[in-house]
Coordinates of N, CA, C and O in Angstrom, one line a residue:
F16 N 15.3 3.9 3.2 CA 14.1 3.6 3.6 C 13.2 3.1 2.2 O 12.7 2.9 1.6
D17 N 13.3 4.6 1.6 CA 13.5 5.4 0.4 C 13.5 4.1 -0.8 O 12.7 3.3 -1.7
Q18 N 14.8 3.2 -0.2 CA 15.1 2.7 -1.8 C 14.0 1.0 -1.4 O 13.9 0.3 -1.9
I19 N 13.2 0.5 0.0 CA 12.9 -0.3 1.0 C 11.6 -0.1 -0.2 O 11.3 -1.0 -0.6
T20 N 10.6 1.2 -0.2 CA 9.7 1.2 -0.5 C 9.4 1.2 -1.8 O 8.7 1.2 -2.9
S21 N 10.5 2.1 -2.7 CA 10.5 1.8 -4.2 C 10.6 0.0 -4.0 O 10.1 -0.2 -5.8
V22 N 11.4 -0.9 -4.1 CA 11.6 -2.6 -4.6 C 10.4 -3.0 -3.9 O 10.0 -3.5 -5.6
M23 N 9.9 -2.4 -3.0 CA 9.0 -3.0 -2.8 C 7.3 -2.9 -3.9 O 6.3 -3.4 -4.3
N24 N 7.7 -1.5 -4.9 CA 6.7 -0.6 -5.2 C 6.9 -1.6 -6.8 O 6.1 -2.1 -7.5
S25 N 8.6 -2.1 -7.0 CA 8.7 -2.1 -7.9 C 8.1 -4.1 -8.1 O 7.1 -4.4 -9.1
I26 N 8.4 -4.7 -6.8 CA 7.5 -6.2 -6.6 C 6.3 -6.4 -6.6 O 5.8 -6.4 -8.0
G27 N 5.7 -4.9 -6.8 CA 3.8 -5.4 -6.9 C 3.5 -5.4 -7.9 O 2.8 -5.6 -8.7
T28 N 4.3 -3.9 -8.8 CA 4.4 -3.9 -10.2 C 4.5 -4.6 -11.2 O 3.6 -5.0 -12.2
A29 N 5.4 -6.4 -11.4 CA 6.1 -6.8 -11.9 C 5.1 -8.1 -11.4 O 4.4 -8.7 -12.4
W30 N 4.5 -7.7 -10.6 CA 3.3 -9.0 -9.6 C 2.4 -8.6 -11.1 O 1.3 -9.6 -10.9
V31 N 2.1 -7.6 -10.9 CA 0.8 -6.9 -11.9 C 0.7 -7.3 -13.0 O 0.0 -8.4 -13.9
F32 N 1.9 -7.5 -13.4 CA 1.9 -8.0 -15.2 C 1.8 -9.1 -14.8 O 1.2 -9.7 -16.1
V33 N 2.8 -10.1 -13.5 CA 2.2 -11.4 -14.0 C 1.0 -12.2 -14.0 O 1.1 -13.0 -14.6
L34 N 0.3 -11.5 -12.9 CA -1.1 -11.7 -13.5 C -1.7 -12.1 -14.5 O -2.5 -12.0 -15.0
L35 N -1.6 -10.1 -15.2 CA -2.1 -10.4 -16.4 C -1.9 -11.0 -17.2 O -2.9 -11.3 -18.1
V36 N -0.7 -11.8 -17.7 CA -0.3 -13.1 -18.2 C -0.6 -14.2 -17.7 O -1.2 -14.8 -19.1
I37 N -1.5 -14.4 -16.8 CA -1.7 -15.7 -15.8 C -2.6 -15.7 -16.7 O -3.9 -16.3 -16.8
I38 N -3.8 -14.5 -16.2 CA -5.2 -14.6 -16.3 C -5.4 -14.9 -17.9 O -6.4 -14.8 -18.1
N39 N -4.7 -13.4 -18.5 CA -4.9 -13.7 -20.2 C -4.8 -14.9 -20.8 O -5.4 -15.8 -21.3
L40 N -3.4 -15.5 -20.2 CA -3.6 -17.3 -20.9 C -5.0 -18.1 -20.2 O -5.4 -18.9 -20.9
D41 N -5.3 -17.7 -18.9 CA -6.5 -18.7 -18.3 C -7.6 -18.2 -19.3 O -8.4 -19.3 -19.8
I42 N -7.7 -17.4 -19.6 CA -8.6 -17.1 -20.6 C -8.9 -17.8 -22.0 O -9.6 -17.9 -22.3
G43 N -7.3 -17.4 -22.7 CA -7.2 -18.0 -23.3 C -7.3 -19.8 -23.5 O -8.4 -20.6 -24.6
G44 N -7.1 -20.7 -22.5 CA -6.9 -22.1 -22.1 C -8.6 -22.4 -22.2 O -8.6 -23.6 -22.5
R45 N -9.4 -21.3 -21.8 CA -10.5 -21.7 -21.7 C -11.5 -21.7 -22.8 O -11.8 -22.7 -23.4
A46 N -11.0 -21.3 -24.1 CA -11.8 -20.3 -24.8 C -11.2 -21.7 -25.9 O -12.4 -21.4 -26.9
L47 N -9.9 -21.8 -26.0 CA -9.5 -22.0 -27.5 C -9.3 -23.6 -27.4 O -9.1 -24.4 -27.9
L48 N -8.7 -24.1 -25.6 CA -8.6 -25.5 -25.3 C -9.2 -25.8 -24.6 O -9.4 -27.2 -24.6
N49 N -10.4 -25.5 -24.1 CA -11.7 -25.4 -23.0 C -10.7 -26.2 -22.0 O -11.2 -27.4 -21.7
H50 N -9.8 -25.9 -21.3 CA -8.9 -26.1 -20.3 C -8.5 -25.4 -19.8 O -7.0 -24.3 -20.1
P51 N -9.0 -24.6 -18.7 CA -8.1 -23.9 -17.7 C -7.2 -23.7 -16.9 O -6.7 -24.9 -17.0
I52 N -6.2 -22.8 -16.8 CA -4.8 -23.1 -16.2 C -5.8 -23.3 -14.6 O -6.5 -22.4 -13.7
R53 N -5.6 -24.0 -13.7 CA -5.5 -24.5 -12.5 C -5.5 -23.1 -11.4 O -4.0 -22.8 -11.5
G54 N -5.6 -23.0 -10.2 CA -6.0 -22.1 -9.3 C -5.1 -20.8 -10.2 O -5.3 -19.9 -8.9
V55 N -6.1 -20.3 -11.0 CA -6.3 -18.9 -11.2 C -6.9 -18.1 -10.5 O -6.0 -16.9 -9.7
P56 N -8.2 -18.1 -9.7 CA -9.0 -17.4 -9.0 C -8.6 -17.3 -7.8 O -8.1 -16.4 -7.0
E57 N -7.7 -18.4 -7.4 CA -7.1 -18.5 -6.1 C -5.6 -17.3 -5.9 O -5.6 -16.3 -4.9
I58 N -5.0 -17.6 -7.6 CA -3.7 -16.6 -7.1 C -4.2 -15.5 -7.4 O -3.9 -14.7 -6.2
V59 N -5.0 -15.2 -8.4 CA -5.4 -13.2 -8.6 C -5.9 -12.7 -6.9 O -5.4 -11.9 -6.3
A60 N -6.4 -14.2 -6.0 CA -7.7 -13.0 -4.6 C -6.9 -12.5 -4.0 O -6.7 -11.9 -3.3
L61 N -5.5 -13.6 -3.5 CA -3.9 -13.7 -3.2 C -3.7 -12.4 -3.4 O -3.0 -11.7 -3.1
S62 N -3.0 -12.3 -4.4 CA -2.2 -11.2 -4.8 C -3.0 -10.6 -4.9 O -2.1 -9.2 -5.2
I63 N -3.9 -10.0 -5.1 CA -4.2 -8.2 -5.3 C -4.3 -7.8 -3.9 O -4.2 -6.3 -3.3
V64 N -4.6 -8.5 -3.4 CA -4.2 -8.2 -1.8 C -2.8 -7.5 -1.3 O -2.6 -6.9 -0.7
A65 N -2.0 -8.6 -1.7 CA -0.7 -8.7 -1.2 C 0.0 -8.1 -2.4 O 0.8 -6.5 -2.1
C66 N -0.4 -6.9 -3.9 CA 0.3 -6.0 -4.5 C -0.3 -4.4 -3.8 O 0.9 -3.4 -3.7
V67 N -1.8 -4.6 -3.3 CA -2.2 -3.3 -2.7 C -1.2 -3.0 -1.7 O -0.1 -1.7 -1.4
F68 N -0.7 -3.8 -0.4 CA -0.2 -3.8 0.6 C 2.0 -3.5 0.2 O 3.1 -3.0 0.6
L69 N 1.8 -3.9 -1.1 CA 3.8 -4.5 -1.7 C 3.6 -2.7 -1.9 O 4.4 -1.5 -1.7
Q70 N 2.5 -2.0 -2.5 CA 2.9 -0.5 -3.2 C 2.5 0.4 -2.2 O 2.9 2.0 -2.7
I71 N 1.3 0.2 -0.9 CA 0.7 1.2 -0.2 C 2.4 2.4 0.2 O 1.1 3.7 -0.1
A72 N 3.1 2.0 0.5 CA 4.1 2.5 1.6 C 4.4 4.5 -0.1 O 4.8 5.0 0.3
H73 N 5.1 3.4 -1.3 CA 5.7 4.4 -2.3 C 4.7 5.3 -2.7 O 5.0 6.3 -2.9
T74 N 3.1 4.2 -2.8 CA 1.5 5.3 -3.4 C 2.2 7.1 -2.4 O 1.7 7.7 -2.3
L75 N 2.0 6.8 -1.2 CA 2.1 7.7 -0.2 C 3.1 8.2 0.1 O 2.8 9.8 -0.2
K76 N 3.6 8.0 -0.4 CA 5.4 8.6 -0.3 C 5.3 9.6 -1.7 O 6.0 10.9 -1.9
V77 N 4.9 9.4 -2.9 CA 4.4 9.7 -4.1 C 3.7 10.9 -3.8 O 3.3 11.5 -5.0
G78 N 2.9 10.7 -3.0 CA 1.2 11.6 -3.1 C 0.7 11.2 -3.6 O -0.1 12.3 -4.1
R79 N 0.4 10.0 -4.1 CA -1.0 9.4 -5.4 C -1.9 9.0 -4.5 O -2.5 7.6 -4.6
L80 N -1.8 8.7 -3.2 CA -2.4 7.8 -1.9 C -4.2 8.9 -2.8 O -4.2 9.5 -2.5
T81 N -5.1 7.9 -2.6 CA -6.2 8.9 -3.5 C -7.0 9.5 -1.3 O -7.2 8.7 -0.6
R82 N -7.5 10.9 -1.9 CA -7.4 11.6 -1.2 C -8.5 12.8 -2.3 O -7.9 13.0 -3.5
S83 N -8.7 13.9 -1.2 CA -9.4 15.0 -1.9 C -9.2 16.2 -0.9 O -9.2 15.8 -0.1
D84 N -8.3 16.5 -1.7 CA -7.3 18.0 -0.9 C -8.3 19.2 -1.7 O -8.0 20.4 -0.8
V85 N -9.6 19.2 -2.2 CA -10.1 20.4 -2.1 C -10.4 21.3 -0.6 O -10.0 22.9 -0.5
L86 N -10.7 21.5 0.3 CA -10.8 21.6 1.8 C -9.4 22.1 2.5 O -9.3 23.2 2.0
L87 N -8.3 21.0 2.4 CA -6.9 22.1 2.6 C -6.2 22.4 1.4 O -5.6 23.7 2.3
D88 N -6.6 22.7 -0.1 CA -6.4 23.5 -0.4 C -6.4 24.7 -0.3 O -5.7 26.3 -0.5
W89 N -8.5 24.8 0.4 CA -8.8 27.0 0.2 C -8.2 27.0 1.9 O -8.0 27.4 1.2
I90 N -7.8 25.9 2.7 CA -7.0 26.1 4.5 C -5.4 27.0 3.9 O -5.2 27.3 4.4
G91 N -5.6 25.9 2.6 CA -3.5 26.3 3.2 C -3.3 27.8 2.0 O -2.4 27.8 2.4
R92 N -4.3 28.1 1.3 CA -4.2 29.6 0.8 C -3.9 30.4 1.6 O -3.3 31.7 1.9
R93 N -4.8 30.3 3.0 CA -5.2 31.3 4.0 C -4.3 31.6 5.1 O -3.9 32.3 5.6
K94 N -4.2 30.0 5.3 CA -3.4 29.8 6.3 C -2.5 28.4 6.1 O -2.9 27.1 6.7
P95 N -1.3 28.4 5.4 CA -0.7 26.9 4.9 C -0.2 26.3 6.2 O 0.1 25.9 6.4
G96 N -0.5 27.9 7.3 CA 0.5 26.4 9.0 C -1.2 25.5 9.0 O -0.7 24.5 9.7
L97 N -1.9 26.1 9.4 CA -2.8 24.9 9.4 C -3.4 23.9 8.4 O -3.1 22.8 9.0
R98 N -2.9 23.9 7.1 CA -2.6 23.6 6.6 C -1.8 22.0 6.7 O -2.0 21.0 6.9
H99 N -0.9 22.8 7.5 CA 0.2 21.5 7.6 C 0.0 20.9 9.4 O 0.5 19.3 9.0
L100 N -0.8 21.7 9.6 CA -1.2 20.8 10.8 C -2.5 19.6 10.3 O -2.2 18.8 11.2
L101 N -3.4 20.0 10.0 CA -4.5 18.9 9.3 C -3.4 18.0 8.7 O -4.3 17.2 9.0
E102 N -2.4 18.1 8.0 CA -1.7 17.6 6.9 C -0.9 16.0 8.0 O -1.5 14.7 8.0
G103 N -0.4 17.1 9.1 CA 0.0 16.2 9.9 C -0.5 15.1 10.4 O -0.3 13.9 10.8
I104 N -2.0 16.3 11.9 CA -2.6 15.1 12.1 C -3.2 13.7 11.5 O -2.9 12.7 11.4
Y105 N -3.5 14.2 10.1 CA -3.9 13.3 9.0 C -3.3 11.5 9.4 O -3.3 10.5 9.2
Y106 N -1.9 12.8 8.6 CA -0.3 11.4 8.7 C -0.1 10.7 10.0 O -0.1 9.2 9.7
L107 N -0.4 11.7 10.8 CA -0.6 10.8 12.6 C -1.9 9.2 12.6 O -1.1 8.4 12.9
V108 N -3.0 9.8 12.0 CA -4.3 8.8 12.4 C -3.3 7.4 10.9 O -3.9 6.4 11.5
G109 N -3.2 8.0 9.6 CA -2.7 7.0 8.7 C -1.8 6.0 10.1 O -2.0 4.6 9.4
A110 N -0.8 6.4 10.7 CA 0.0 5.7 10.6 C -0.4 4.6 12.4 O 0.0 3.9 12.5
V111 N -1.1 5.1 13.2 CA -1.8 4.8 13.9 C -3.1 3.6 13.5 O -3.0 2.9 14.0
L112 N -3.5 4.1 12.4 CA -4.6 2.6 11.2 C -3.2 1.4 10.9 O -4.0 0.6 10.9
M113 N -3.0 2.1 10.9 CA -1.2 1.0 10.2 C -1.3 0.0 11.3 O -0.8 -1.3 11.1
A114 N -0.6 0.8 12.8 CA -0.4 0.1 13.0 C -1.1 -1.1 14.0 O -1.3 -2.1 14.4
I115 N -2.5 -0.3 14.0 CA -3.8 -1.0 14.3 C -3.6 -2.4 14.0 O -3.8 -3.3 13.8
L116 N -3.8 -2.4 12.5 CA -3.7 -2.7 11.3 C -2.9 -4.3 11.1 O -3.4 -5.3 10.8
F117 N -1.8 -3.6 11.9 CA -0.1 -4.8 11.8 C -1.0 -5.1 13.1 O -0.9 -6.6 12.8
N118 N -1.4 -4.6 14.5 CA -1.3 -5.8 14.9 C -3.0 -6.5 15.2 O -2.6 -7.8 15.5
A119 N -3.7 -6.8 13.9 CA -4.6 -7.9 13.9 C -3.9 -8.4 13.3 O -4.8 -9.7 12.9
S120 N -3.7 -7.7 12.5 CA -2.8 -8.8 11.2 C -1.7 -10.0 11.6 O -1.8 -11.3 11.3
L121 N -1.3 -9.6 12.8 CA -0.3 -10.2 13.5 C -0.3 -11.7 13.9 O 0.3 -13.3 13.3
P122 N -1.8 -11.9 14.2 CA -2.6 -12.8 15.1 C -2.7 -14.3 13.2 O -2.4 -15.2 13.7
M123 N -2.7 -13.8 12.5 CA -3.2 -14.4 11.4 C -2.3 -14.9 10.7 O -2.5 -16.4 10.6
L124 N -1.4 -14.2 11.3 CA 0.2 -15.1 10.2 C 0.1 -15.8 11.1 O 0.7 -17.5 10.6
G125 N 0.5 -15.9 12.4 CA 1.0 -16.9 13.1 C 0.0 -18.3 12.8 O 0.3 -19.6 13.1
K126 N -1.6 -18.4 12.3 CA -2.9 -19.0 12.6 C -2.1 -19.8 10.9 O -2.1 -20.8 10.9
A127 N -2.2 -19.0 10.5 CA -1.8 -19.3 9.2 C -0.2 -20.3 8.3 O -0.3 -21.1 8.4
W128 N 1.1 -20.1 9.3 CA 2.1 -20.5 9.6 C 1.8 -21.7 10.2 O 2.4 -22.5 9.6
L129 N 1.0 -21.4 11.5 CA 1.2 -22.8 12.3 C 0.2 -23.8 11.8 O 0.0 -25.3 12.2
Q130 N -0.9 -23.7 11.2 CA -1.6 -23.9 10.9 C -1.7 -24.9 9.1 O -1.9 -25.7 8.7
G131 N -0.8 -24.2 8.7 CA -0.9 -24.7 7.2 C -1.3 -24.5 6.2 O -1.9 -25.2 6.0
L132 N -2.3 -23.2 6.6 CA -3.5 -22.6 5.8 C -3.6 -22.6 4.4 O -2.0 -22.2 4.4
Y133 N -4.6 -22.6 3.4 CA -4.0 -22.9 2.1 C -5.9 -22.5 1.9 O -6.2 -22.5 2.1
V134 N -5.6 -21.7 0.5 CA -6.8 -21.8 -0.8 C -6.4 -22.8 -1.8 O -5.2 -23.3 -2.1
G135 N -7.7 -23.3 -2.4 CA -7.5 -23.8 -3.4 C -8.2 -25.1 -3.0 O -8.8 -25.5 -1.7
A136 N -8.7 -26.1 -4.0 CA -8.7 -28.1 -3.3 C -7.8 -28.9 -3.4 O -7.1 -28.4 -4.2
E137 N -7.6 -29.2 -1.8 CA -6.5 -30.0 -2.1 C -6.7 -31.0 -3.6 O -8.0 -31.8 -3.7
G138 N -5.8 -31.3 -3.6 CA -5.6 -32.5 -4.9 C -5.6 -31.4 -6.5 O -5.8 -32.1 -7.4
D139 N -6.3 -30.9 -6.4 CA -6.8 -29.9 -7.3 C -5.5 -28.6 -7.5 O -4.3 -28.8 -8.8
F140 N -5.1 -27.7 -6.7 CA -4.6 -27.1 -6.3 C -4.2 -25.9 -4.8 O -5.5 -26.0 -4.8
M141 N -3.7 -25.7 -5.0 CA -3.5 -25.6 -2.5 C -2.1 -24.3 -2.9 O -1.0 -24.8 -3.3
A142 N -2.6 -23.2 -3.2 CA -1.4 -22.1 -2.5 C -1.3 -21.6 -0.9 O -2.5 -21.6 -0.3
P143 N -0.5 -21.9 -0.3 CA -0.5 -21.4 1.1 C -0.9 -20.4 1.2 O -0.3 -19.3 0.4
I144 N -1.5 -19.5 2.4 CA -1.2 -18.1 2.2 C -1.0 -17.4 3.6 O -0.9 -16.1 3.5
W145 N 0.0 -17.7 4.1 CA 1.3 -17.0 5.3 C 2.2 -16.0 4.0 O 2.2 -15.0 5.1
P146 N 2.3 -16.4 2.7 CA 2.9 -15.5 2.1 C 2.0 -13.8 2.1 O 3.2 -12.8 2.6
V147 N 1.4 -14.2 1.8 CA 0.8 -12.9 1.9 C 0.0 -12.0 2.8 O 0.0 -11.4 2.9
K148 N 0.0 -13.4 4.5 CA -0.2 -12.4 5.4 C 1.1 -11.5 6.1 O 1.0 -11.2 6.6
L149 N 2.3 -12.1 5.2 CA 3.8 -12.2 6.2 C 3.5 -10.6 4.7 O 4.1 -9.6 5.6
I150 N 3.0 -10.4 3.4 CA 3.5 -9.3 3.4 C 2.3 -8.3 3.7 O 3.0 -7.2 3.2
I151 N 1.4 -8.5 3.8 CA 0.9 -7.0 4.4 C 1.1 -6.6 5.7 O 1.2 -6.0 6.1
L152 N 1.2 -7.9 6.6 CA 2.2 -6.9 7.5 C 3.7 -6.1 7.5 O 3.8 -4.8 7.6
M153 N 4.3 -6.5 6.6 CA 5.0 -5.9 5.4 C 5.0 -4.6 5.0 O 5.7 -3.0 5.0
G154 N 3.5 -4.5 4.5 CA 3.6 -3.3 3.8 C 2.7 -2.5 5.2 O 3.1 -1.2 5.0
C155 N 2.2 -2.9 6.1 CA 1.6 -2.2 7.6 C 2.9 -1.7 8.0 O 2.1 0.3 8.3
L156 N 4.3 -2.4 8.0 CA 4.7 -1.6 8.3 C 5.3 -0.3 7.7 O 6.0 0.6 8.4
T157 N 5.6 -0.8 6.5 CA 6.8 -0.1 6.2 C 5.5 1.3 5.6 O 5.7 3.3 5.9
A158 N 4.3 1.5 5.1 CA 3.0 2.8 5.3 C 3.1 3.0 6.5 O 3.3 4.5 6.6
A159 N 3.1 2.4 7.8 CA 2.9 2.5 9.0 C 4.7 4.2 8.9 O 4.3 5.4 9.8
I160 N 5.8 4.1 8.4 CA 6.6 4.0 8.9 C 6.7 5.6 7.9 O 7.4 6.8 8.2
Q161 N 6.3 5.3 6.9 CA 5.7 6.4 5.6 C 5.0 7.4 5.9 O 5.2 9.2 6.1
F162 N 4.0 7.1 6.9 CA 3.1 8.1 7.2 C 4.3 8.7 8.2 O 3.7 10.0 8.5
L163 N 4.5 8.6 9.4 CA 5.4 8.9 10.1 C 6.4 10.1 9.8 O 6.5 11.1 10.4
I164 N 7.1 9.9 9.0 CA 8.0 11.0 8.0 C 7.0 11.6 7.3 O 7.3 12.5 7.2
C165 N 6.2 11.2 6.4 CA 5.4 13.0 6.0 C 5.1 13.4 6.8 O 4.7 14.8 7.4
A166 N 4.0 12.9 8.0 CA 3.7 13.8 9.5 C 5.1 14.8 10.0 O 4.5 15.5 10.3
W167 N 6.2 14.5 10.2 CA 7.3 15.1 10.7 C 7.0 16.0 9.3 O 7.5 17.0 10.1
S168 N 7.2 16.0 8.0 CA 7.8 16.4 7.9 C 6.7 17.9 7.3 O 6.8 18.9 7.6
E169 N 5.9 17.3 7.9 CA 4.1 18.5 8.1 C 5.0 19.0 9.4 O 4.1 20.4 9.5
F170 N 4.5 18.8 10.1 CA 5.2 19.5 11.5 C 6.4 20.7 11.2 O 5.7 21.0 11.9
R171 N 7.0 19.5 10.5 CA 8.3 20.6 11.0 C 7.9 22.1 9.7 O 8.8 23.0 9.8
A172 N 7.4 21.9 8.5 CA 7.2 22.5 7.8 C 5.9 23.6 7.9 O 6.0 25.2 8.3
I173 N 5.8 23.9 9.5 CA 4.9 25.4 10.6 C 5.9 25.7 11.5 O 5.9 26.8 10.9
V174 N 7.4 24.9 11.7 CA 7.7 25.7 12.2 C 9.2 26.3 11.0 O 9.6 26.9 11.5
Q175 N 9.3 26.1 10.3 CA 10.0 26.4 9.5 C 9.7 26.5 8.0 O 9.6 25.1 7.0
P176 N 8.2 27.4 7.9 CA 8.4 26.8 6.3 C 9.0 27.3 4.9 O 10.4 27.7 5.2
P177 N 8.9 26.5 3.7 CA 10.0 26.6 2.8 C 9.7 28.0 2.5 O 9.1 29.1 2.3
A178 N 11.0 28.6 1.8 CA 12.1 29.2 1.1 C 10.4 30.3 0.2 O 10.2 29.5 -0.5
A179 N 10.3 31.8 0.0 CA 9.2 32.1 -1.0 C 9.3 31.4 -2.5 O 9.3 31.6 -3.7
S180 N 10.8 31.1 -2.6 CA 11.7 31.0 -4.2 C 11.2 29.7 -4.4 O 10.9 28.9 -5.4
E181 N 11.0 28.7 -3.4 CA 10.7 27.4 -3.6 C 9.1 27.3 -4.1 O 8.8 25.9 -4.3
N182 N 7.7 28.2 -3.4 CA 7.1 28.1 -3.8 C 6.4 29.1 -5.3 O 5.0 28.8 -5.5
L183 N 7.7 29.2 -5.7 CA 7.4 29.8 -7.4 C 7.0 28.7 -8.4 O 6.9 29.5 -9.2
D184 N 7.6 27.8 -8.2 CA 7.5 26.6 -9.4 C 6.6 26.0 -9.3 O 6.9 25.5 -10.3
G185 N 5.9 26.8 -8.1 CA 4.3 25.8 -10.2 C 4.4 24.5 -9.1 O 2.7 23.1 -9.1
G186 N 5.3 23.4 -8.5 CA 5.3 22.5 -8.0 C 4.7 22.1 -6.7 O 3.8 21.9 -6.1
G187 N 5.1 21.4 -6.1 CA 3.9 21.0 -5.2 C 2.5 19.4 -4.7 O 3.7 18.8 -6.2
R188 N 1.8 19.9 -4.3 CA 1.2 18.5 -4.3 C 0.8 17.4 -5.9 O -0.7 17.6 -6.1

C-alpha cells in the first residue's frame, strides 16, 4: 500500500511540474506572441483537484496533513494513552469522511462518463472530466485506507506503548 501512495504522490508531483511549464508557456505566449495556449485555465482547474487527491494519502502517511497539535502535545506529555485515543478517533473520523466523499463522488463519475461531460468550449478546447472524477475516487479510497492504518497504529499504541529507548531519539511527529 505504501508503494501505491508513493506512486500516486509522485504522479501528483510530476503533474504540478507539468502545470508549471504549461502556465509559464501560456504566460509567455500571451506576453511575447499575443497568442495564449488554448485550454490552460481548464487544465489548471481540473489539475488542482486531481493533484490534491493524488497526494492526500501520502501526505497523511508522512504526517504532513495540515493540523494543529498544540493541545495534543500538551495532553501527550501528561497522558500519552489519551493522546493516542484522541488521535485514533481523529483518524477514524477522517476515514468516515473520506468514505462519505467517495460515496458522494461515485454518481458524479457515472454521470461524467455516461453523459460525456467536458470542460471548455466546443470547437476551441475540450477536456473530459471523468478522469478527474476517477482520480477523486481513487484518492478518497487510498486516503480512507491510510486513515484506517493510522487509526490502527494509534489504538495499538495504547495497548503496546513504544519502548522507552524509542522515545529518547527526539523523533516523532
